[in-house]
Structures are given as C-alpha cells and as structure tokens.
XYZ file of C-alpha atoms in Angstrom:
369
model
C -19.314 33.074 -26.306
C -15.507 33.053 -26.656
C -13.918 35.938 -28.504
C -10.480 36.309 -30.107
C -7.552 37.290 -27.897
C -6.144 40.778 -28.120
C -2.451 41.616 -27.879
C -2.299 45.334 -26.963
C 1.247 46.390 -27.837
C 1.336 44.689 -31.218
C -2.154 45.732 -32.254
C -2.287 49.486 -31.602
C -1.999 51.696 -34.672
C -0.770 55.265 -34.504
C -2.412 57.735 -36.872
C -0.884 61.194 -36.282
C -3.091 64.252 -36.568
C -2.256 65.841 -39.937
C -3.190 69.311 -38.665
C -2.198 69.534 -34.992
C -2.655 72.769 -33.069
C 0.305 75.117 -33.614
C 2.721 75.350 -30.680
C 2.066 79.044 -30.038
C -1.706 78.527 -30.105
C -1.372 75.558 -27.753
C 0.661 77.711 -25.347
C -2.113 80.331 -25.295
C -4.749 77.718 -24.497
C -2.669 76.329 -21.638
C -2.337 79.665 -19.822
C -5.767 79.304 -18.211
C -7.397 76.107 -19.498
C -10.173 75.912 -16.907
C -11.748 72.468 -16.793
C -12.938 70.265 -19.645
C -12.852 72.768 -22.507
C -9.326 72.495 -23.910
C -8.726 69.226 -25.764
C -5.561 67.706 -27.204
C -4.836 66.679 -30.789
C -5.487 62.942 -30.429
C -7.765 60.315 -28.913
C -7.648 56.563 -28.321
C -10.222 54.242 -29.853
C -10.942 50.494 -29.668
C -13.934 48.632 -31.029
C -15.683 45.580 -29.637
C -18.062 43.095 -31.191
C -19.317 39.726 -30.027
C -17.755 38.070 -33.083
C -14.368 39.857 -33.153
C -13.812 40.794 -29.511
C -11.637 43.859 -28.886
C -10.122 45.056 -32.161
C -9.191 48.064 -34.315
C -7.151 49.756 -31.564
C -5.568 53.052 -32.466
C -4.382 56.481 -31.427
C -5.877 58.805 -33.977
C -6.694 62.449 -34.598
C -9.419 63.820 -32.345
C -12.458 64.389 -34.557
C -16.269 64.290 -34.438
C -17.955 60.902 -34.546
C -20.504 59.775 -37.092
C -23.014 57.385 -35.548
C -26.296 55.963 -36.739
C -29.391 57.524 -35.080
C -30.479 54.011 -34.149
C -27.292 53.366 -32.149
C -28.282 51.645 -28.920
C -26.656 54.209 -26.613
C -28.982 56.954 -27.861
C -32.036 54.979 -26.775
C -31.047 52.805 -23.822
C -28.065 54.680 -22.326
C -25.554 51.836 -22.136
C -22.595 54.087 -21.371
C -19.835 54.227 -18.742
C -16.796 56.427 -18.193
C -13.806 57.132 -15.986
C -11.912 60.223 -14.866
C -8.181 60.286 -14.164
C -5.170 62.568 -14.529
C -1.635 62.542 -15.861
C 0.788 64.771 -13.942
C 4.072 66.444 -14.725
C 6.368 65.429 -11.883
C 8.888 67.589 -10.058
C 11.729 65.690 -11.767
C 10.320 66.402 -15.220
C 8.808 62.961 -15.743
C 5.165 62.122 -16.333
C 2.958 59.785 -14.316
C -0.621 58.592 -13.972
C -2.157 58.287 -10.516
C -3.515 54.820 -9.664
C -4.681 53.960 -13.203
C -5.055 50.289 -12.275
C -7.810 51.330 -9.850
C -9.569 53.185 -12.669
C -9.271 50.080 -14.850
C -10.889 47.919 -12.157
C -13.710 50.388 -11.579
C -14.299 50.609 -15.335
C -14.693 46.827 -15.359
C -17.086 46.985 -12.400
C -19.196 49.619 -14.162
C -19.222 47.579 -17.370
C -20.413 44.517 -15.516
C -23.289 46.433 -13.908
C -24.349 47.891 -17.284
C -24.172 44.488 -19.049
C -21.195 45.597 -21.149
C -17.977 43.745 -22.027
C -15.125 44.238 -19.547
C -12.050 45.903 -21.016
C -8.881 44.033 -19.930
C -6.696 46.021 -17.530
C -3.645 45.879 -19.782
C -5.657 47.258 -22.697
C -7.080 50.086 -20.582
C -3.572 51.015 -19.402
C -2.114 50.798 -22.902
C -4.742 53.148 -24.285
C -4.188 55.897 -21.702
C -0.397 55.517 -21.698
C -0.158 55.860 -25.464
C -2.461 58.874 -25.540
C -0.551 60.681 -22.778
C 2.784 60.025 -24.466
C 1.409 61.269 -27.782
C 0.001 64.502 -26.317
C 2.363 65.105 -23.378
C 3.054 68.674 -24.560
C -0.545 69.497 -23.618
C 0.129 69.089 -19.873
C -0.016 72.624 -18.423
C 3.065 73.869 -16.600
C 0.971 76.078 -14.303
C 0.496 75.241 -10.630
C -2.265 72.657 -10.341
C -2.287 71.903 -14.057
C -2.732 68.349 -15.328
C -3.933 66.324 -18.282
C -7.410 65.042 -17.474
C -8.225 61.733 -19.162
C -11.750 60.589 -19.944
C -11.954 56.889 -20.909
C -15.519 56.000 -21.899
C -17.457 53.271 -23.663
C -20.888 53.177 -25.251
C -23.214 50.784 -27.063
C -22.840 51.263 -30.812
C -24.994 48.477 -32.253
C -27.646 49.778 -34.666
C -30.690 48.130 -33.149
C -33.861 49.287 -31.370
C -34.551 46.181 -29.297
C -34.160 46.340 -25.502
C -31.141 44.104 -24.930
C -27.415 44.465 -24.252
C -25.678 45.743 -27.359
C -23.536 43.368 -29.415
C -21.112 46.168 -30.379
C -19.301 48.858 -28.394
C -16.900 51.725 -28.949
C -14.284 52.487 -26.295
C -12.482 55.827 -26.453
C -10.178 58.071 -24.416
C -10.144 61.859 -24.641
C -7.469 64.093 -23.088
C -8.121 67.597 -21.803
C -5.677 70.144 -20.386
C -7.069 71.357 -17.065
C -6.515 73.789 -14.234
C -8.697 74.271 -11.163
C -12.083 72.515 -11.159
C -13.895 75.279 -9.315
C -13.784 78.619 -11.112
C -11.771 81.251 -9.322
C -10.150 78.681 -7.030
C -12.645 79.377 -4.215
C -11.155 78.542 -0.768
C -14.377 76.748 0.237
C -17.565 75.679 -1.507
C -21.177 75.902 -0.402
C -23.462 72.858 -0.492
C -27.218 72.562 -1.089
C -28.972 69.583 0.522
C -31.326 68.066 -2.027
C -34.549 66.947 -0.356
C -36.733 66.483 -3.417
C -34.327 64.514 -5.597
C -32.161 61.446 -4.947
C -29.142 60.151 -6.828
C -29.386 56.382 -6.371
C -31.232 53.578 -4.587
C -30.331 50.076 -3.435
C -30.077 47.751 -6.411
C -29.547 50.651 -8.817
C -26.441 51.934 -10.564
C -25.130 54.221 -7.795
C -21.818 52.373 -7.501
C -21.238 52.424 -11.282
C -19.739 55.396 -13.085
C -22.376 55.773 -15.769
C -23.752 58.855 -17.457
C -27.291 58.282 -16.249
C -26.276 58.918 -12.635
C -24.932 62.323 -13.577
C -27.900 63.178 -15.775
C -30.150 62.466 -12.798
C -28.125 64.900 -10.665
C -28.368 67.895 -12.980
C -31.801 69.147 -11.916
C -30.738 69.052 -8.273
C -27.481 70.823 -9.188
C -29.502 73.542 -10.913
C -31.551 73.875 -7.729
C -28.339 74.309 -5.756
C -27.139 77.094 -8.041
C -30.507 78.875 -7.824
C -30.073 78.863 -4.060
C -26.601 80.372 -4.262
C -24.648 77.144 -3.696
C -21.787 75.583 -5.642
C -22.711 71.917 -5.328
C -25.541 69.595 -4.307
C -25.344 66.784 -1.753
C -27.769 63.870 -1.934
C -29.508 61.979 0.847
C -30.490 58.309 0.716
C -33.550 57.358 -1.329
C -35.280 55.310 1.389
C -35.385 57.656 4.394
C -34.111 60.946 2.960
C -31.870 61.357 6.030
C -28.511 59.712 5.405
C -25.825 61.763 3.656
C -24.458 59.941 0.616
C -22.359 62.000 -1.808
C -22.242 65.160 -3.881
C -23.235 65.316 -7.525
C -19.750 64.301 -8.575
C -17.672 63.855 -5.407
C -17.458 61.875 -2.178
C -17.604 63.623 1.197
C -15.665 63.499 4.485
C -16.372 64.928 7.948
C -13.732 65.975 10.512
C -14.527 66.099 14.241
C -13.116 67.942 17.243
C -11.366 64.794 18.524
C -9.272 64.650 15.335
C -11.184 61.719 13.825
C -12.752 61.579 10.381
C -15.818 59.884 8.922
C -17.192 59.211 5.453
C -20.378 57.445 4.345
C -19.922 53.702 3.937
C -20.040 52.092 0.504
C -23.435 50.399 0.489
C -23.983 50.097 -3.259
C -25.487 53.557 -3.745
C -22.241 55.540 -3.556
C -19.463 55.657 -6.133
C -16.289 54.070 -4.696
C -14.028 57.042 -5.372
C -10.327 56.455 -5.937
C -9.519 59.772 -4.256
C -11.770 58.688 -1.362
C -9.839 55.430 -1.013
C -6.514 57.270 -1.211
C -7.516 59.639 1.593
C -8.629 56.728 3.774
C -5.258 55.060 3.242
C -3.227 58.209 3.927
C -5.234 59.135 7.019
C -4.903 55.703 8.602
C -1.186 55.582 7.807
C -0.832 58.846 9.742
C -2.641 57.556 12.801
C -5.946 59.305 12.121
C -9.061 57.409 13.142
C -11.384 57.149 10.144
C -14.844 55.637 10.278
C -16.896 54.508 7.306
C -20.403 54.860 8.639
C -23.791 56.485 8.193
C -24.225 60.163 9.053
C -27.592 61.919 8.959
C -28.330 65.452 7.863
C -29.838 66.103 11.317
C -26.601 65.018 12.993
C -24.550 67.074 10.537
C -26.528 70.185 11.421
C -26.373 69.497 15.169
C -22.657 68.712 15.169
C -21.885 71.896 13.244
C -23.918 73.919 15.766
C -22.287 72.325 18.811
C -18.759 72.550 17.435
C -18.254 68.784 17.400
C -17.928 68.932 13.601
C -15.025 71.238 12.775
C -14.407 70.536 9.066
C -15.949 68.892 6.017
C -14.584 68.389 2.535
C -15.478 66.918 -0.837
C -13.037 64.846 -2.860
C -12.696 63.466 -6.361
C -10.307 63.236 -9.295
C -11.330 66.572 -10.793
C -11.558 68.680 -7.626
C -8.981 66.671 -5.586
C -9.851 67.868 -2.035
C -12.219 70.823 -1.690
C -13.182 72.325 1.712
C -16.887 72.826 2.428
C -17.689 76.092 4.194
C -21.479 76.302 4.383
C -24.468 74.001 3.969
C -27.950 75.191 2.975
C -31.412 73.647 2.672
C -35.038 74.800 2.909
C -34.579 74.609 6.728
C -31.847 77.228 6.656
C -28.093 77.568 6.347
C -25.285 76.576 8.701
C -21.543 77.103 8.749
C -18.896 74.456 9.360
C -16.262 75.656 11.808
C -15.393 79.239 10.932
C -16.328 78.733 7.284
C -12.680 78.625 6.189
C -10.590 75.654 4.988
C -9.761 73.395 7.924
C -6.273 72.372 8.964
C -6.793 68.621 8.567
C -8.565 69.097 5.245
C -5.606 71.012 3.843
C -3.175 68.551 5.381
C -4.882 65.691 3.541
C -4.987 67.706 0.329
C -1.289 68.588 0.532
C -0.320 64.989 1.290
C -2.242 63.690 -1.710
C -1.091 66.378 -4.141
C 2.539 65.963 -3.045
C 2.421 62.290 -4.018
C 0.693 63.052 -7.302
C 3.339 65.663 -8.154
C 6.272 63.498 -7.110
C 7.438 65.746 -4.251
C 6.684 63.228 -1.485
C 7.561 59.532 -1.145
C 5.164 57.260 -3.002
C 5.033 54.593 -0.305
C 1.939 52.904 -1.758
C 3.324 52.762 -5.317
C 0.381 54.772 -6.616
C 2.283 56.552 -9.382
C 2.383 54.805 -12.746
C 5.456 56.321 -14.378
C 5.538 56.677 -18.148
C 8.803 55.876 -19.873
C 10.173 58.417 -22.347
C-alpha cells in the first residue's frame, strides 16, 4: 500500500513546554546525573498509520502517555529502540556521533519486527530538533553527554496477532554521566550457562525490547554472584561467546591483535563495535571477526595469550573487563587492571566524539546554531 509523502522540515511543529525545569534546578540535576534518570523538558513524537503514513510530527513537552490497554505493543511486543549521544565539543559546538548509522539500524530492526521503516531524514530531523531544543541539558562535567532514546511501538487498539496498522515513534533525551556507578576501572563478568540471549533466525540482530527483557534474569544471576554484567554463549552449543547483556565484546592478545565475535545474526551490530574495528585497522592493528569459545577464553587467560578484554557500546563507550566468573570458577584477565590497548582505543574514540581529535571518517554530525 502506498502512503502519503512526508516533508520533515515543513511538517514538524514545535510546542514549547509551558513549565520547563528552572535553570537552578536543572544545574543541580546535572552535577551528578548518573545514567537514564534525569530527563529533559521535551520529546519528539511522530505518528504512523497505514492510511496516512508518517504524520503529526512535533517537538512537545515531555509528559506521560495515555494508551489504550488493548494497544498491540502491550500484548505482542512490537517495539524497537536506539541509543545514541549528543556531545558538547571542545570548541563549544554540539554534535551527534554517527546518527546515520543509528537510523539505518533502526530501519533494520523495524524490518525484522514487521514495522514501518522510518526514513533516515525524518529520524535525523527528530533527534536534531530535540537536541537543539534541550541543548542546555548537556552536562558540562567530564564524560557528560545527552543520551537520546529513539523508540517506536505498535499503538493499534486490536487483539489479533498481526502487524499493527498504527505506530508511535518518539525520542526521549536524558542527561547522563558514567554508565557504571562509581566509574569502576574494570568490570566483572558472569558467564551465563543456563540462559541464552538469541538463536539463529531470531531477533538477536535487532534492537528490540524483548532481547533485553530476556537478559534480565541472567543479569540478576550475575549480580547475585558478585559480577557487574552477564555474557551470553550461543544457543546451539553453549560454547561460543556472543555478547554481554547490552554491549559487544573484544579480546586483545599478546601479539597485539584483537578479536571480536562475528556478526552471524544473533549479535547486535553495535555502532561502537564498528567504530572500534575501523579505528583499530586504520592504526595497523590486526582485528579478526571470528568465533571464540569460553574454553579458549579461559585457557588463553591462564596462559597469558589473552592480555586484555573489553566491552563496548553507546552507553558505556569502552569498558575494561577485569575478571570472569562462572560455576566452574573465576579467572583474571592480565593483571585485572585496564589494559593499554583498551584504553588507547577508548581515548581514540572519545577524542573524536569530543572534537579533540581529527574526525577523518566524518562521524560527527554537527548541529548548526
């Protein structure tokens, strides 16, 4: 079915929040915002229907939603989301990091969940307008950023099992600091052996809420065992390392090479992951995308062949892994401290995001004043 065309710039409405947070109160909240708890004054919203296409686009006051209890998303979980950040640059400007990649992945997720694909220009317009509207919410503290959460869900009021005919797309903005509380130098990982995250033919490569819901029990198990995060093994053999509950993973070896699990349809294609691959190869580092078993991980850590490991994602950026635990016992990677190559990759990435290093790949999407 053909739907009406949408012209982003001419169709967005701006509805200012009539009661924004006072400047002094906002300043207090930005001192130590943590992650995902401090929200800005506005949000973006666009509706979709099979008859009207994308319509009713606006930047409006952030407020609770009123939805019918028979809305499709509440029963069949047609929902996808993205995670990205807006940064205050060293020169005082503001930029998004690789938002076009987020737009493409959002389209890929929509396709897998039988949802309409949001045009790239409309995705970009929505996040740009929201960041410009709430730019004063970007923390000035070291590591601070404005985390953006574009998401879309099925809003048709209908209890039949079918793709929804109506959807609501929204973007929230949240002032954030460090992802891991206390800024721990390394994190500890629990190897989940009872639970898996995804299987071939499933939704592992899509960024949908169901994947994260399925990870929560395993994450709780990790915390009970004194670990910060959980890492999942493949569903077929329960041997091959795939990814953490919300991050991709890299391994660093004593010959200076790196490896990360290959994208086989069960792993989320992380934008931070792709950025690290690009930066490493540009700096002459050999990087392999290949399978790596938990048995090999344990053996390589014991022999000293594996010297570093780190997790990566939009929220946590690059986070060193110090120890790994499972019912078989616990082992330490290297000396348990952040590794040199890990921190080198982190610094290289953050320097580009903050505008203090050359952006040779044109990853920064600068926002005009």
